[in-house]
């Protein structure tokens, strides 16, 4: 394989046509070089001060902003996402970098614990024990198609790995190579300005799966961050597990995000809920991990009002350009399969656009008994399709929730009179979901300290983690204990003089 | 398979003879029943208050103490370990339960984070977000042969899973069924006294691997704790990964625990170090995860003095009864293979006992160049065998450390004049080891807050964790975020009135 012998191009999402310029297809030797450079950068990068690392994260944000409208325009062309959405997504991406910089400065992520020596303890003295968290090593990050900025080259995985002190090698998503290239340039510029070691960030791109496989197989890579399909995530997981030295894969994969409508809430505002639901369902052409793909409610007048309003709202929904022809095809096939299932009724179809990559939103309904008989009805259809499950009683609703796979979110619409019923479901939902929300919609994911964007398998490959929010940084850290190490050899944050948050004998100092 | 149709017996470790009484061999239906009971107990157990759960852990400790000398005598017979060692191990086991009870009471493990609502934020308001850690579900624990108390039925994995709120199903090690049965009885008694839900603890035992495989495959099991061989750990890991719903396996597997002797320390006290080294090497017949199986030092007079003293001390070492004939055979084979390798010189052999399961300690030496040519010299031989690697220079030492697999520990013997040399190795060791200690021996593992008994693969299957110390509890927890959930439905620790340690907007309240 020769370096840069091949090229590929992005596509205009709305037409499916190729658009220039050419981008070099990364080769096997590019993978090796990027990973080797990341491994070489690791020693210097992990030793950077909190201040320097935080400044680097902030500089990346500044450089992304400095790309101006050109970035948004390119991203919009490549993804079909409107400029307003991408402006918001850019803000989220930059604010995420800034929030993570704050966390880096706080030094709380270092997780320092000190158990002072007890030389006089009997029968044995206790040594001096000091624990800190250290970065895992170079992290491979896979850009996602549905968030060209916030979950791609400078997205949550990159920000959290860099915050943890891990160099990053990104494999950009081939659906938006121009966007990725611009953002990669911004990161490299920030790295240079901030005096970061060469190799702290590497960028690979190209179509096909072999590139990503080679990246995960590379012995210098210590962990993987991925957001995408279940098939893609599981394939990377298998490669990672079969390495001579297996590595953790943090893959955020699939979720139908059940929305549960309780009786009082439905009675009070069934119509309003139906309309708002369609807004959440069709946002971004339904291409969200947290898209509400399943609605559970008791049959009755309230649900009828909800359905009526949802059907009306669906008719108003313009067909939206999907991210890629591949995603459009998978969506069309998925909703076709769903619609053809026994007992599944098609309630409404959004407007059928004439764009080449447009596909209409669709709403289905099914009796709960059919879902209990056929668990495949609970599988994700990625796009603006959702299934209303009409339950004849609360026991049926509970049975479905217990049969569900792991989920990123569950949503409860309830009024005061519904609280008892909601309270009964909470213990079930806590075991299945990463986030439980009331009287909102799952499609907004706040980047903050208490956010969890994760959940039991198959929502993610490691349900003990989150890929959004500052806790995401912890994925890329591991503990090391220093026993009786002379003070001058201790890392600065473990010395007596350090002003770093810590636990002494298990209690905050 | 009929329940209890078969029986098995323990063995007198010193003679290899069977000893009564009979113990029923757990069947496939026993596995199902225990796991189902654990799943049924989970809802009630995870809802227990911190105080009740802590009292349960303490009661287990009390019931173990109440078993008196009979427990120690049975354990000594089954394992060949002396009563003094087992008395210490019992103290460690009970103190571990008490320390974990303290941590449970502190509520710090709940990891509460609160990001208050910002209703007036623009462009979008922020919802109220509250995060807590919740237990994973029933945990399968595998008892280890080498710690019949501290890493077995009521050992570190059981204590940390119970502390996290997870029911536990133990598969006892078949080498000490009598010890396990007594301890299991103590746990069940404590559970009853404390009013814990039935099924919070289950106990399975029997020879063969099928029992453990069935346990890990059981759909009610949510995580696995294991301490033992690399082969055993990897087999369980594979089963866990191939389940329809994969689960995490925390396996502590193998380590040679390099000991690095620096020049000044060797010059000042080579003889004393050699003698102390043999003490650590032969403790418990070398059957420790942290046994010093590899010594690295620069050739010279200091190392010669070290070797001379070690050789002399080896001659004084009585042959010790090993845990099982299987472990004895594997040890004999392992040291035979090691001794037969090119350039490997046998320096000393301990006394050859005449016990049926005795096997002599052995000390080897090899030039560093041979290790760099044959990485198999760095593999663990479980038992009292160690290999001194004579290095011609520091670069050779560094090269070997860089070639090493993940380790539980690395030990540095150094004087003030050695600090610069030690400092150069620390960044390498931090990437390979879970614990780095100075001027001590790795075979003592303190149970405290800052301890790490873990390390990169293959020391453990998940290098981001520890199996000793209070941080071990975190393995069995995952985060859940509650968004805009009405106060009366929130778990108690997330309410405004809660007196639980927390972070508000990322800072301690």
Coordinates of C-alpha atoms in Angstrom, one line a residue, chain A residues 42 46 106 108 113-115 121 126-127 129-134 136 241 244-246 248 250 412 414 419 422-423 426-427 430-431 433-438 446 448-452 456-457 462-465 470-471 474-475 477-486 488-489 491 503 505-508, chain B residues 42 46 106 108 113-115 121 126-127 129-134 136 241 244-246 248 250 412 414 419 422-423 426-427 430-431 433-438 446 448-452 456-457 462-465 470-471 474-475 477-486 488-489 491 503 505-508:
Chain A
X42 CA 1.9 10.4 25.3
X46 CA 0.3 13.3 30.1
X106 CA -10.2 21.7 39.1
X108 CA -10.8 16.7 40.8
X113 CA -6.5 9.6 47.8
X114 CA -3.9 9.5 50.5
X115 CA -3.7 7.0 53.4
X121 CA 0.3 0.3 64.0
X126 CA 0.8 0.7 57.5
X127 CA 2.9 2.1 54.6
X129 CA -0.3 5.0 50.2
X130 CA -1.1 7.6 47.6
X131 CA -3.4 7.0 44.7
X132 CA -3.9 9.1 41.5
X133 CA -5.7 8.5 38.3
X134 CA -3.5 8.4 35.2
X136 CA -4.8 5.1 29.6
X241 CA -11.3 -8.1 22.5
X244 CA -3.1 -9.8 22.1
X245 CA -3.7 -7.0 24.6
X246 CA -7.5 -6.4 24.7
X248 CA -11.8 -1.1 26.4
X250 CA -16.8 2.7 24.8
X412 CA -42.2 9.9 31.8
X414 CA -47.1 12.6 34.2
X419 CA -46.9 9.8 40.5
X422 CA -44.7 6.4 37.8
X423 CA -43.1 5.5 41.1
X426 CA -38.9 3.8 38.4
X427 CA -37.1 0.7 39.8
X430 CA -33.3 2.4 36.7
X431 CA -32.1 -1.0 35.8
X433 CA -31.7 3.1 31.4
X434 CA -28.9 5.7 31.8
X435 CA -31.2 8.7 32.1
X436 CA -34.8 9.0 33.3
X437 CA -36.6 12.3 32.5
X438 CA -40.0 13.7 33.3
X446 CA -27.2 18.7 28.3
X448 CA -22.9 19.0 32.3
X449 CA -21.6 17.2 35.4
X450 CA -24.7 15.2 36.2
X451 CA -25.5 14.1 32.7
X452 CA -25.5 10.4 31.7
X456 CA -26.9 -1.0 29.9
X457 CA -26.0 -3.0 26.8
X462 CA -20.1 -0.5 28.9
X463 CA -23.1 0.6 30.9
X464 CA -20.8 1.9 33.7
X465 CA -19.9 4.9 31.6
X470 CA -17.8 15.6 32.4
X471 CA -18.0 12.1 33.9
X474 CA -13.2 9.0 33.7
X475 CA -13.5 6.4 30.9
X477 CA -8.3 7.0 33.4
X478 CA -7.0 4.2 35.6
X479 CA -5.7 4.3 39.2
X480 CA -2.1 3.9 40.2
X481 CA -1.0 3.5 43.9
X482 CA 2.3 4.9 45.1
X483 CA 3.5 3.1 48.3
X484 CA 6.3 4.7 50.4
X485 CA 7.6 6.6 47.3
X486 CA 10.1 9.4 48.4
X488 CA 10.8 14.1 45.5
X489 CA 9.8 11.3 43.2
X491 CA 4.0 13.2 41.0
X503 CA -9.5 12.1 50.2
X505 CA -8.3 8.1 54.9
X506 CA -11.4 8.2 52.8
X507 CA -12.6 11.6 53.9
X508 CA -12.1 15.0 52.1
Chain B
X42 CA -32.0 -7.3 44.2
X46 CA -30.5 -2.3 46.6
X106 CA -20.3 7.7 54.3
X108 CA -19.7 8.9 49.2
X113 CA -24.0 15.1 41.4
X114 CA -26.6 17.8 41.1
X115 CA -26.8 20.4 38.3
X121 CA -30.8 30.3 30.5
X126 CA -31.3 23.9 31.6
X127 CA -33.3 21.1 33.2
X129 CA -30.1 17.0 36.5
X130 CA -29.3 14.7 39.4
X131 CA -26.9 11.7 39.1
X132 CA -26.4 8.8 41.5
X133 CA -24.6 5.5 41.2
X134 CA -26.8 2.4 41.3
X136 CA -25.3 -3.4 38.6
X241 CA -18.5 -11.6 26.2
X244 CA -26.6 -12.3 24.5
X245 CA -26.1 -9.5 27.0
X246 CA -22.3 -9.3 27.7
X248 CA -18.1 -7.1 32.8
X250 CA -13.2 -8.2 36.9
X412 CA 12.0 -0.2 43.8
X414 CA 16.8 2.6 46.3
X419 CA 16.6 8.6 43.0
X422 CA 14.4 5.5 39.8
X423 CA 12.8 8.7 38.5
X426 CA 8.7 5.7 37.0
X427 CA 6.9 6.9 33.8
X430 CA 3.1 3.9 35.8
X431 CA 2.0 2.6 32.4
X433 CA 1.6 -1.4 36.9
X434 CA -1.2 -0.8 39.4
X435 CA 1.0 -0.2 42.4
X436 CA 4.6 1.1 42.6
X437 CA 6.4 0.7 46.0
X438 CA 9.7 1.7 47.4
X446 CA -3.1 -3.1 52.6
X448 CA -7.5 0.9 52.5
X449 CA -8.8 3.7 50.4
X450 CA -5.7 4.4 48.3
X451 CA -4.8 0.8 47.6
X452 CA -4.7 -0.5 44.0
X456 CA -3.1 -3.3 32.9
X457 CA -3.9 -6.6 31.1
X462 CA -9.9 -4.4 33.4
X463 CA -7.0 -2.3 34.3
X464 CA -9.3 0.6 35.3
X465 CA -10.2 -1.2 38.5
X470 CA -12.5 0.6 49.0
X471 CA -12.3 1.7 45.4
X474 CA -17.0 1.2 42.2
X475 CA -16.7 -1.8 39.9
X477 CA -21.9 0.5 40.2
X478 CA -23.2 2.5 37.2
X479 CA -24.5 6.0 36.9
X480 CA -28.1 7.0 36.4
X481 CA -29.3 10.6 35.7
X482 CA -32.7 11.9 36.8
X483 CA -33.9 14.8 34.8
X484 CA -36.7 17.0 36.1
X485 CA -38.0 14.2 38.2
X486 CA -40.5 15.5 40.9
X488 CA -41.2 13.0 45.9
X489 CA -40.2 10.4 43.3
X491 CA -34.4 8.5 45.5
X503 CA -21.1 17.8 43.8
X505 CA -22.3 22.1 39.3
X506 CA -19.1 20.0 39.7
X507 CA -18.0 21.5 43.0
X508 CA -18.5 20.0 46.5

